[in-house]
Amino acid sequence: MRYKKFLLTSMIVVSGMTGLVSAAVQAEPTSEQSILKQAKIHFSKDKVYEMAYVSIIPGKEQQVFANYFPKALPLAAKYGGKSMGMLAVPGVKDGREQAQMVAIFEWPSVGAWFELHKDPDFLKIVSIRDDAMAFGNPGNFYTVNEDLDATFTEGKMYELANYTLKQDDDGWSSKKSIFDQYIEQEKGVSQSFGSQQNLTFVPVPMSNYMQEKIKITCGHHNGFASDDQGLMPQMMRIREWSSFKAFDHYQMDGSSASIKKLKNDAVQFELTLKTVFGFPAG
């Protein structure tokens, strides 16, 4: 019952957010009896993508969706920012509830994001958002190494995984080599369990000064980034699964012990969210 209640809350949040998603997301029914909806999103190697992890205080959803976003998104557009879509988080692999949703925004650069956060008109409305947030962690910036065209489908599960690698005396480069072996060997096995589309993102390189500047800009809504809960990793990926059950079966499978050992040898911390894409209600 608790899970179903949390899922319902997440989808209520989804319905509010997706009504404000920009034209970058093109939702359309599939040919399968026009039942399933799909959203097509283009990720460009020349852009920066912000992942904002958010939970809203129950009862304050309209404060965010009706009062804040209709004012904030046009201001973001002045600096080239736009909403790309969002993922609802009805489950977390290790049992922790970190956020109800993950909103994805596109920016020309991290500098453009800072320009918005200095805009006097934007600063006037920040309190509307902050007052409604139970949890918020914006300002997590990524890029893609090549242009990607992604399709998000109603009913599919999207694994959003962040990996922080173990450190060696010479940095984490040797662990990255082990991690790459893990990713390559895992592909065939996970596909046999229903893993499909796989999108890989890398964090925008940040100096300690820039990281601190982002934390100050985000104020008290910088959530678990401040204690490195996986949101400043060496890699992030969004991987599609045919269902939650398929993902869970893969996690419980014992036949790929050698592959999992590669991951354990390379990974210091993993934060994996089990998400669904947010389509407008109806």
PDB file of C-alpha atoms in Angstrom:
ATOM      1  CA  MET A   1       0.000   0.000   0.000  1.00  0.00           C
ATOM      2  CA  ARG A   2       2.813   2.410   0.896  1.00  0.00           C
ATOM      3  CA  TYR A   3       4.492   1.811  -2.485  1.00  0.00           C
ATOM      4  CA  LYS A   4       1.247   2.376  -4.396  1.00  0.00           C
ATOM      5  CA  LYS A   5       0.609   5.608  -2.482  1.00  0.00           C
ATOM      6  CA  PHE A   6       4.131   6.844  -3.261  1.00  0.00           C
ATOM      7  CA  LEU A   7       3.705   5.920  -6.940  1.00  0.00           C
ATOM      8  CA  LEU A   8       0.415   7.821  -7.113  1.00  0.00           C
ATOM      9  CA  THR A   9       2.039  10.877  -5.545  1.00  0.00           C
ATOM     10  CA  SER A  10       4.877  10.687  -8.059  1.00  0.00           C
ATOM     11  CA  MET A  11       2.488  10.524 -10.995  1.00  0.00           C
ATOM     12  CA  ILE A  12       0.488  13.498  -9.694  1.00  0.00           C
ATOM     13  CA  VAL A  13       3.757  15.412  -9.687  1.00  0.00           C
ATOM     14  CA  VAL A  14       4.460  14.128 -13.201  1.00  0.00           C
ATOM     15  CA  SER A  15       1.139  15.376 -14.508  1.00  0.00           C
ATOM     16  CA  GLY A  16       1.865  18.866 -13.274  1.00  0.00           C
ATOM     17  CA  MET A  17       5.412  18.999 -14.582  1.00  0.00           C
ATOM     18  CA  THR A  18       4.837  17.586 -18.040  1.00  0.00           C
ATOM     19  CA  GLY A  19       2.218  20.161 -18.828  1.00  0.00           C
ATOM     20  CA  LEU A  20       5.123  22.631 -18.843  1.00  0.00           C
ATOM     21  CA  VAL A  21       7.624  20.610 -20.879  1.00  0.00           C
ATOM     22  CA  SER A  22       8.987  22.443 -23.902  1.00  0.00           C
ATOM     23  CA  ALA A  23       8.601  21.539 -27.558  1.00  0.00           C
ATOM     24  CA  ALA A  24      11.903  19.655 -27.292  1.00  0.00           C
ATOM     25  CA  VAL A  25       9.780  16.677 -26.247  1.00  0.00           C
ATOM     26  CA  GLN A  26       7.445  15.377 -28.926  1.00  0.00           C
ATOM     27  CA  ALA A  27       4.919  12.994 -27.388  1.00  0.00           C
ATOM     28  CA  GLU A  28       2.971  10.791 -29.756  1.00  0.00           C
ATOM     29  CA  PRO A  29       0.995   7.535 -29.586  1.00  0.00           C
ATOM     30  CA  THR A  30       2.575   4.395 -31.019  1.00  0.00           C
ATOM     31  CA  SER A  31       0.916   2.354 -33.740  1.00  0.00           C
ATOM     32  CA  GLU A  32       0.111  -0.404 -31.235  1.00  0.00           C
ATOM     33  CA  GLN A  33      -3.611   0.368 -31.029  1.00  0.00           C
ATOM     34  CA  SER A  34      -2.615   3.975 -30.235  1.00  0.00           C
ATOM     35  CA  ILE A  35      -2.316   3.009 -26.573  1.00  0.00           C
ATOM     36  CA  LEU A  36       1.306   3.612 -25.694  1.00  0.00           C
ATOM     37  CA  LYS A  37       2.719   7.108 -25.790  1.00  0.00           C
ATOM     38  CA  GLN A  38       6.289   7.954 -26.741  1.00  0.00           C
ATOM     39  CA  ALA A  39       8.469  11.025 -26.293  1.00  0.00           C
ATOM     40  CA  LYS A  40      11.377  11.666 -28.655  1.00  0.00           C
ATOM     41  CA  ILE A  41      14.251  13.762 -27.256  1.00  0.00           C
ATOM     42  CA  HIS A  42      17.435  14.904 -28.974  1.00  0.00           C
ATOM     43  CA  PHE A  43      20.544  15.291 -26.814  1.00  0.00           C
ATOM     44  CA  SER A  44      23.273  17.375 -28.484  1.00  0.00           C
ATOM     45  CA  LYS A  45      27.014  17.092 -27.811  1.00  0.00           C
ATOM     46  CA  ASP A  46      27.160  20.907 -28.009  1.00  0.00           C
ATOM     47  CA  LYS A  47      24.768  21.411 -25.081  1.00  0.00           C
ATOM     48  CA  VAL A  48      24.827  20.955 -21.314  1.00  0.00           C
ATOM     49  CA  TYR A  49      22.140  18.952 -19.494  1.00  0.00           C
ATOM     50  CA  GLU A  50      21.074  19.693 -15.947  1.00  0.00           C
ATOM     51  CA  MET A  51      19.539  16.941 -13.826  1.00  0.00           C
ATOM     52  CA  ALA A  52      17.408  18.398 -11.028  1.00  0.00           C
ATOM     53  CA  TYR A  53      16.321  15.952  -8.309  1.00  0.00           C
ATOM     54  CA  VAL A  54      13.156  17.184  -6.587  1.00  0.00           C
ATOM     55  CA  SER A  55      10.469  16.290  -4.048  1.00  0.00           C
ATOM     56  CA  ILE A  56       7.504  18.577  -3.440  1.00  0.00           C
ATOM     57  CA  ILE A  57       5.720  19.014  -0.114  1.00  0.00           C
ATOM     58  CA  PRO A  58       2.311  17.262  -0.427  1.00  0.00           C
ATOM     59  CA  GLY A  59      -0.394  19.808  -1.128  1.00  0.00           C
ATOM     60  CA  LYS A  60       1.984  22.351  -2.679  1.00  0.00           C
ATOM     61  CA  GLU A  61       2.135  20.886  -6.185  1.00  0.00           C
ATOM     62  CA  GLN A  62       0.065  23.680  -7.701  1.00  0.00           C
ATOM     63  CA  GLN A  63       2.328  26.284  -6.090  1.00  0.00           C
ATOM     64  CA  VAL A  64       5.177  24.879  -8.187  1.00  0.00           C
ATOM     65  CA  PHE A  65       3.367  24.022 -11.401  1.00  0.00           C
ATOM     66  CA  ALA A  66       0.851  26.871 -11.584  1.00  0.00           C
ATOM     67  CA  ASN A  67       2.793  29.698  -9.928  1.00  0.00           C
ATOM     68  CA  TYR A  68       6.515  28.990 -10.365  1.00  0.00           C
ATOM     69  CA  PHE A  69       7.170  27.136 -13.623  1.00  0.00           C
ATOM     70  CA  PRO A  70       4.983  29.307 -15.900  1.00  0.00           C
ATOM     71  CA  LYS A  71       7.147  32.261 -14.786  1.00  0.00           C
ATOM     72  CA  ALA A  72      10.503  30.449 -14.569  1.00  0.00           C
ATOM     73  CA  LEU A  73      10.572  28.706 -17.961  1.00  0.00           C
ATOM     74  CA  PRO A  74      10.182  31.887 -20.083  1.00  0.00           C
ATOM     75  CA  LEU A  75      12.978  33.470 -18.038  1.00  0.00           C
ATOM     76  CA  ALA A  76      15.183  30.416 -18.626  1.00  0.00           C
ATOM     77  CA  ALA A  77      14.465  30.682 -22.350  1.00  0.00           C
ATOM     78  CA  LYS A  78      16.074  34.157 -22.352  1.00  0.00           C
ATOM     79  CA  TYR A  79      19.362  32.383 -21.629  1.00  0.00           C
ATOM     80  CA  GLY A  80      18.806  29.429 -23.956  1.00  0.00           C
ATOM     81  CA  GLY A  81      17.481  27.076 -21.282  1.00  0.00           C
ATOM     82  CA  LYS A  82      14.562  24.721 -21.873  1.00  0.00           C
ATOM     83  CA  SER A  83      12.826  21.779 -20.235  1.00  0.00           C
ATOM     84  CA  MET A  84      13.545  18.439 -21.914  1.00  0.00           C
ATOM     85  CA  GLY A  85      11.241  16.219 -19.880  1.00  0.00           C
ATOM     86  CA  MET A  86      11.200  14.501 -16.530  1.00  0.00           C
ATOM     87  CA  LEU A  87      11.354  11.124 -14.856  1.00  0.00           C
ATOM     88  CA  ALA A  88       9.123  10.117 -11.933  1.00  0.00           C
ATOM     89  CA  VAL A  89      10.831   8.031  -9.252  1.00  0.00           C
ATOM     90  CA  PRO A  90       8.434   5.398  -7.871  1.00  0.00           C
ATOM     91  CA  GLY A  91      11.306   3.195  -6.656  1.00  0.00           C
ATOM     92  CA  VAL A  92      14.973   3.252  -5.640  1.00  0.00           C
ATOM     93  CA  LYS A  93      17.097   0.138  -6.064  1.00  0.00           C
ATOM     94  CA  ASP A  94      18.591   0.198  -2.574  1.00  0.00           C
ATOM     95  CA  GLY A  95      15.363   1.185  -0.838  1.00  0.00           C
ATOM     96  CA  ARG A  96      16.047   4.855  -0.140  1.00  0.00           C
ATOM     97  CA  GLU A  97      13.581   7.508  -1.247  1.00  0.00           C
ATOM     98  CA  GLN A  98      15.733  10.402  -2.452  1.00  0.00           C
ATOM     99  CA  ALA A  99      13.450  12.308  -4.831  1.00  0.00           C
ATOM    100  CA  GLN A 100       9.992  12.108  -6.370  1.00  0.00           C
ATOM    101  CA  MET A 101      11.208  13.189  -9.788  1.00  0.00           C
ATOM    102  CA  VAL A 102      14.194  14.129 -11.896  1.00  0.00           C
ATOM    103  CA  ALA A 103      13.678  17.096 -14.234  1.00  0.00           C
ATOM    104  CA  ILE A 104      15.982  17.379 -17.268  1.00  0.00           C
ATOM    105  CA  PHE A 105      16.925  20.818 -18.622  1.00  0.00           C
ATOM    106  CA  GLU A 106      19.091  21.788 -21.591  1.00  0.00           C
ATOM    107  CA  TRP A 107      21.473  24.789 -21.470  1.00  0.00           C
ATOM    108  CA  PRO A 108      23.956  26.294 -23.947  1.00  0.00           C
ATOM    109  CA  SER A 109      26.501  26.228 -21.105  1.00  0.00           C
ATOM    110  CA  VAL A 110      26.811  26.185 -17.320  1.00  0.00           C
ATOM    111  CA  GLY A 111      27.424  29.936 -17.600  1.00  0.00           C
ATOM    112  CA  ALA A 112      23.932  30.412 -19.051  1.00  0.00           C
ATOM    113  CA  TRP A 113      22.475  28.688 -15.982  1.00  0.00           C
ATOM    114  CA  PHE A 114      24.393  31.114 -13.755  1.00  0.00           C
ATOM    115  CA  GLU A 115      23.069  34.066 -15.769  1.00  0.00           C
ATOM    116  CA  LEU A 116      19.490  32.970 -15.073  1.00  0.00           C
ATOM    117  CA  HIS A 117      20.273  32.732 -11.357  1.00  0.00           C
ATOM    118  CA  LYS A 118      21.486  36.348 -11.369  1.00  0.00           C
ATOM    119  CA  ASP A 119      18.399  37.640 -13.193  1.00  0.00           C
ATOM    120  CA  PRO A 120      16.427  40.001 -10.862  1.00  0.00           C
ATOM    121  CA  ASP A 121      13.081  38.728 -12.198  1.00  0.00           C
ATOM    122  CA  PHE A 122      14.103  35.128 -11.507  1.00  0.00           C
ATOM    123  CA  LEU A 123      15.295  35.940  -7.998  1.00  0.00           C
ATOM    124  CA  LYS A 124      11.857  37.396  -7.258  1.00  0.00           C
ATOM    125  CA  ILE A 125      10.140  34.020  -7.814  1.00  0.00           C
ATOM    126  CA  VAL A 126      12.684  31.632  -6.235  1.00  0.00           C
ATOM    127  CA  SER A 127      10.888  31.779  -2.888  1.00  0.00           C
ATOM    128  CA  ILE A 128       7.746  30.336  -4.528  1.00  0.00           C
ATOM    129  CA  ARG A 129       9.737  27.213  -5.458  1.00  0.00           C
ATOM    130  CA  ASP A 130      11.741  26.962  -2.241  1.00  0.00           C
ATOM    131  CA  ASP A 131       8.683  27.171  -0.009  1.00  0.00           C
ATOM    132  CA  ALA A 132       7.162  24.142  -1.771  1.00  0.00           C
ATOM    133  CA  MET A 133      10.239  21.902  -1.871  1.00  0.00           C
ATOM    134  CA  ALA A 134      10.716  19.053   0.581  1.00  0.00           C
ATOM    135  CA  PHE A 135      13.909  18.189  -1.228  1.00  0.00           C
ATOM    136  CA  GLY A 136      15.752  19.723  -4.154  1.00  0.00           C
ATOM    137  CA  ASN A 137      19.100  19.081  -5.802  1.00  0.00           C
ATOM    138  CA  PRO A 138      19.500  21.102  -9.016  1.00  0.00           C
ATOM    139  CA  GLY A 139      22.750  22.100 -10.699  1.00  0.00           C
ATOM    140  CA  ASN A 140      24.025  18.630 -11.711  1.00  0.00           C
ATOM    141  CA  PHE A 141      25.509  19.178 -15.194  1.00  0.00           C
ATOM    142  CA  TYR A 142      26.314  16.597 -17.865  1.00  0.00           C
ATOM    143  CA  THR A 143      27.226  16.351 -21.522  1.00  0.00           C
ATOM    144  CA  VAL A 144      27.072  13.616 -24.166  1.00  0.00           C
ATOM    145  CA  ASN A 145      30.068  12.628 -26.282  1.00  0.00           C
ATOM    146  CA  GLU A 146      27.951  12.402 -29.435  1.00  0.00           C
ATOM    147  CA  ASP A 147      24.490  13.486 -30.510  1.00  0.00           C
ATOM    148  CA  LEU A 148      21.822  11.095 -29.207  1.00  0.00           C
ATOM    149  CA  ASP A 149      18.223  10.608 -30.283  1.00  0.00           C
ATOM    150  CA  ALA A 150      16.285   8.990 -27.462  1.00  0.00           C
ATOM    151  CA  THR A 151      12.783   7.568 -27.321  1.00  0.00           C
ATOM    152  CA  PHE A 152      10.954   7.252 -24.014  1.00  0.00           C
ATOM    153  CA  THR A 153       7.943   4.927 -24.010  1.00  0.00           C
ATOM    154  CA  GLU A 154       4.953   4.716 -21.712  1.00  0.00           C
ATOM    155  CA  GLY A 155       5.092   1.617 -19.524  1.00  0.00           C
ATOM    156  CA  LYS A 156       8.863   1.119 -19.724  1.00  0.00           C
ATOM    157  CA  MET A 157      11.217   1.465 -16.751  1.00  0.00           C
ATOM    158  CA  TYR A 158      14.226   3.782 -16.964  1.00  0.00           C
ATOM    159  CA  GLU A 159      17.207   2.997 -14.777  1.00  0.00           C
ATOM    160  CA  LEU A 160      19.006   6.241 -13.894  1.00  0.00           C
ATOM    161  CA  ALA A 161      22.401   5.203 -12.539  1.00  0.00           C
ATOM    162  CA  ASN A 162      25.246   7.361 -11.207  1.00  0.00           C
ATOM    163  CA  TYR A 163      28.676   5.813 -10.646  1.00  0.00           C
ATOM    164  CA  THR A 164      31.508   7.266  -8.555  1.00  0.00           C
ATOM    165  CA  LEU A 165      34.707   5.286  -9.150  1.00  0.00           C
ATOM    166  CA  LYS A 166      37.312   4.212  -6.616  1.00  0.00           C
ATOM    167  CA  GLN A 167      40.439   6.332  -6.376  1.00  0.00           C
ATOM    168  CA  ASP A 168      44.021   5.219  -7.000  1.00  0.00           C
ATOM    169  CA  ASP A 169      47.214   7.102  -6.177  1.00  0.00           C
ATOM    170  CA  ASP A 170      47.181   8.386  -9.751  1.00  0.00           C
ATOM    171  CA  GLY A 171      43.487   9.268  -9.740  1.00  0.00           C
ATOM    172  CA  TRP A 172      40.662   7.065 -10.992  1.00  0.00           C
ATOM    173  CA  SER A 173      41.952   6.406 -14.539  1.00  0.00           C
ATOM    174  CA  SER A 174      42.906   2.755 -13.915  1.00  0.00           C
ATOM    175  CA  LYS A 175      39.525   2.096 -12.327  1.00  0.00           C
ATOM    176  CA  LYS A 176      37.880   3.654 -15.357  1.00  0.00           C
ATOM    177  CA  SER A 177      39.498   0.960 -17.497  1.00  0.00           C
ATOM    178  CA  ILE A 178      38.011  -1.753 -15.254  1.00  0.00           C
ATOM    179  CA  PHE A 179      34.651   0.019 -15.291  1.00  0.00           C
ATOM    180  CA  ASP A 180      34.675   0.132 -19.100  1.00  0.00           C
ATOM    181  CA  GLN A 181      35.243  -3.633 -19.125  1.00  0.00           C
ATOM    182  CA  TYR A 182      32.236  -4.045 -16.841  1.00  0.00           C
ATOM    183  CA  ILE A 183      30.010  -1.935 -19.092  1.00  0.00           C
ATOM    184  CA  GLU A 184      31.071  -3.831 -22.218  1.00  0.00           C
ATOM    185  CA  GLN A 185      30.676  -7.313 -20.722  1.00  0.00           C
ATOM    186  CA  GLU A 186      27.361  -6.426 -19.102  1.00  0.00           C
ATOM    187  CA  LYS A 187      25.657  -5.394 -22.347  1.00  0.00           C
ATOM    188  CA  GLY A 188      24.841  -8.839 -23.693  1.00  0.00           C
ATOM    189  CA  VAL A 189      23.722 -10.219 -20.349  1.00  0.00           C
ATOM    190  CA  SER A 190      21.469  -7.305 -19.455  1.00  0.00           C
ATOM    191  CA  GLN A 191      19.886  -7.318 -22.929  1.00  0.00           C
ATOM    192  CA  SER A 192      18.832 -10.921 -22.396  1.00  0.00           C
ATOM    193  CA  PHE A 193      16.857  -9.701 -19.373  1.00  0.00           C
ATOM    194  CA  GLY A 194      15.078  -6.944 -21.288  1.00  0.00           C
ATOM    195  CA  SER A 195      17.552  -4.039 -21.203  1.00  0.00           C
ATOM    196  CA  GLN A 196      17.170  -1.861 -24.269  1.00  0.00           C
ATOM    197  CA  GLN A 197      18.106   1.759 -25.027  1.00  0.00           C
ATOM    198  CA  ASN A 198      21.254   2.884 -23.181  1.00  0.00           C
ATOM    199  CA  LEU A 199      22.131   6.608 -22.888  1.00  0.00           C
ATOM    200  CA  THR A 200      25.495   7.594 -21.408  1.00  0.00           C
ATOM    201  CA  PHE A 201      26.261  11.040 -19.925  1.00  0.00           C
ATOM    202  CA  VAL A 202      29.509  12.408 -18.496  1.00  0.00           C
ATOM    203  CA  PRO A 203      29.720  15.216 -15.909  1.00  0.00           C
ATOM    204  CA  VAL A 204      30.881  18.647 -16.986  1.00  0.00           C
ATOM    205  CA  PRO A 205      34.389  19.118 -15.516  1.00  0.00           C
ATOM    206  CA  MET A 206      34.165  21.424 -12.507  1.00  0.00           C
ATOM    207  CA  SER A 207      36.827  23.030 -10.358  1.00  0.00           C
ATOM    208  CA  ASN A 208      36.309  23.029  -6.588  1.00  0.00           C
ATOM    209  CA  TYR A 209      35.573  26.741  -6.886  1.00  0.00           C
ATOM    210  CA  MET A 210      32.802  26.139  -9.437  1.00  0.00           C
ATOM    211  CA  GLN A 211      31.307  23.313  -7.402  1.00  0.00           C
ATOM    212  CA  GLU A 212      31.174  25.541  -4.346  1.00  0.00           C
ATOM    213  CA  LYS A 213      29.672  28.360  -6.408  1.00  0.00           C
ATOM    214  CA  ILE A 214      26.868  26.046  -7.578  1.00  0.00           C
ATOM    215  CA  LYS A 215      26.153  24.960  -3.990  1.00  0.00           C
ATOM    216  CA  ILE A 216      25.921  28.584  -2.876  1.00  0.00           C
ATOM    217  CA  THR A 217      23.631  29.423  -5.807  1.00  0.00           C
ATOM    218  CA  CYS A 218      21.346  26.491  -5.012  1.00  0.00           C
ATOM    219  CA  GLY A 219      21.218  27.453  -1.346  1.00  0.00           C
ATOM    220  CA  HIS A 220      19.602  24.979   1.025  1.00  0.00           C
ATOM    221  CA  HIS A 221      18.188  23.000  -1.909  1.00  0.00           C
ATOM    222  CA  ASN A 222      21.471  21.361  -2.787  1.00  0.00           C
ATOM    223  CA  GLY A 223      20.357  18.171  -1.053  1.00  0.00           C
ATOM    224  CA  PHE A 224      22.635  15.192  -1.111  1.00  0.00           C
ATOM    225  CA  ALA A 225      25.162  16.584  -3.600  1.00  0.00           C
ATOM    226  CA  SER A 226      26.956  18.181  -0.661  1.00  0.00           C
ATOM    227  CA  ASP A 227      27.952  14.781   0.762  1.00  0.00           C
ATOM    228  CA  ASP A 228      28.632  13.189  -2.638  1.00  0.00           C
ATOM    229  CA  GLN A 229      25.718  10.781  -2.809  1.00  0.00           C
ATOM    230  CA  GLY A 230      26.544   9.920  -6.385  1.00  0.00           C
ATOM    231  CA  LEU A 231      25.505  13.118  -8.138  1.00  0.00           C
ATOM    232  CA  MET A 232      29.055  14.180  -9.006  1.00  0.00           C
ATOM    233  CA  PRO A 233      30.139  10.853 -10.505  1.00  0.00           C
ATOM    234  CA  GLN A 234      32.390   9.750 -13.339  1.00  0.00           C
ATOM    235  CA  MET A 235      29.435   8.525 -15.370  1.00  0.00           C
ATOM    236  CA  MET A 236      25.655   8.631 -15.491  1.00  0.00           C
ATOM    237  CA  ARG A 237      23.429   6.542 -17.693  1.00  0.00           C
ATOM    238  CA  ILE A 238      19.739   6.202 -18.439  1.00  0.00           C
ATOM    239  CA  ARG A 239      18.946   2.652 -19.498  1.00  0.00           C
ATOM    240  CA  GLU A 240      15.555   1.428 -20.691  1.00  0.00           C
ATOM    241  CA  TRP A 241      14.063  -1.825 -19.418  1.00  0.00           C
ATOM    242  CA  SER A 242      10.933  -3.561 -20.665  1.00  0.00           C
ATOM    243  CA  SER A 243       9.520  -3.503 -17.125  1.00  0.00           C
ATOM    244  CA  PHE A 244      10.368  -3.123 -13.439  1.00  0.00           C
ATOM    245  CA  LYS A 245      10.192  -6.906 -13.152  1.00  0.00           C
ATOM    246  CA  ALA A 246      12.808  -7.406 -15.871  1.00  0.00           C
ATOM    247  CA  PHE A 247      15.208  -5.059 -14.078  1.00  0.00           C
ATOM    248  CA  ASP A 248      14.639  -6.791 -10.729  1.00  0.00           C
ATOM    249  CA  HIS A 249      15.235 -10.228 -12.292  1.00  0.00           C
ATOM    250  CA  TYR A 250      18.542  -9.028 -13.699  1.00  0.00           C
ATOM    251  CA  GLN A 251      19.621  -7.664 -10.310  1.00  0.00           C
ATOM    252  CA  MET A 252      18.872 -11.016  -8.629  1.00  0.00           C
ATOM    253  CA  ASP A 253      20.565 -13.129 -11.286  1.00  0.00           C
ATOM    254  CA  GLY A 254      23.641 -14.986 -10.021  1.00  0.00           C
ATOM    255  CA  SER A 255      25.015 -16.156 -13.354  1.00  0.00           C
ATOM    256  CA  SER A 256      26.978 -12.956 -14.014  1.00  0.00           C
ATOM    257  CA  ALA A 257      29.102 -12.976 -10.843  1.00  0.00           C
ATOM    258  CA  SER A 258      32.332 -12.249 -12.749  1.00  0.00           C
ATOM    259  CA  ILE A 259      30.755  -9.187 -14.383  1.00  0.00           C
ATOM    260  CA  LYS A 260      29.498  -7.874 -11.055  1.00  0.00           C
ATOM    261  CA  LYS A 261      32.983  -8.380  -9.592  1.00  0.00           C
ATOM    262  CA  LEU A 262      34.362  -6.002 -12.236  1.00  0.00           C
ATOM    263  CA  LYS A 263      31.867  -3.377 -11.087  1.00  0.00           C
ATOM    264  CA  ASN A 264      32.722  -3.926  -7.420  1.00  0.00           C
ATOM    265  CA  ASP A 265      36.421  -3.559  -8.229  1.00  0.00           C
ATOM    266  CA  ALA A 266      35.831  -0.223  -9.953  1.00  0.00           C
ATOM    267  CA  VAL A 267      32.842   1.450  -8.263  1.00  0.00           C
ATOM    268  CA  GLN A 268      33.031   3.284  -4.940  1.00  0.00           C
ATOM    269  CA  PHE A 269      29.426   4.466  -4.913  1.00  0.00           C
ATOM    270  CA  GLU A 270      26.346   3.804  -7.023  1.00  0.00           C
ATOM    271  CA  LEU A 271      23.021   5.608  -6.869  1.00  0.00           C
ATOM    272  CA  THR A 272      20.399   3.954  -9.054  1.00  0.00           C
ATOM    273  CA  LEU A 273      16.841   5.253  -9.370  1.00  0.00           C
ATOM    274  CA  LYS A 274      14.017   3.219 -10.927  1.00  0.00           C
ATOM    275  CA  THR A 275      12.004   5.727 -12.941  1.00  0.00           C
ATOM    276  CA  VAL A 276       9.241   6.161 -15.513  1.00  0.00           C
ATOM    277  CA  PHE A 277       8.969   8.954 -18.067  1.00  0.00           C
ATOM    278  CA  GLY A 278       6.418  11.617 -17.201  1.00  0.00           C
ATOM    279  CA  PHE A 279       3.651  11.949 -19.773  1.00  0.00           C
ATOM    280  CA  PRO A 280       0.799  14.463 -19.388  1.00  0.00           C
ATOM    281  CA  ALA A 281      -2.291  12.999 -17.785  1.00  0.00           C
ATOM    282  CA  GLY A 282      -4.822  11.799 -20.328  1.00  0.00           C
TER     283      GLY A 282
END
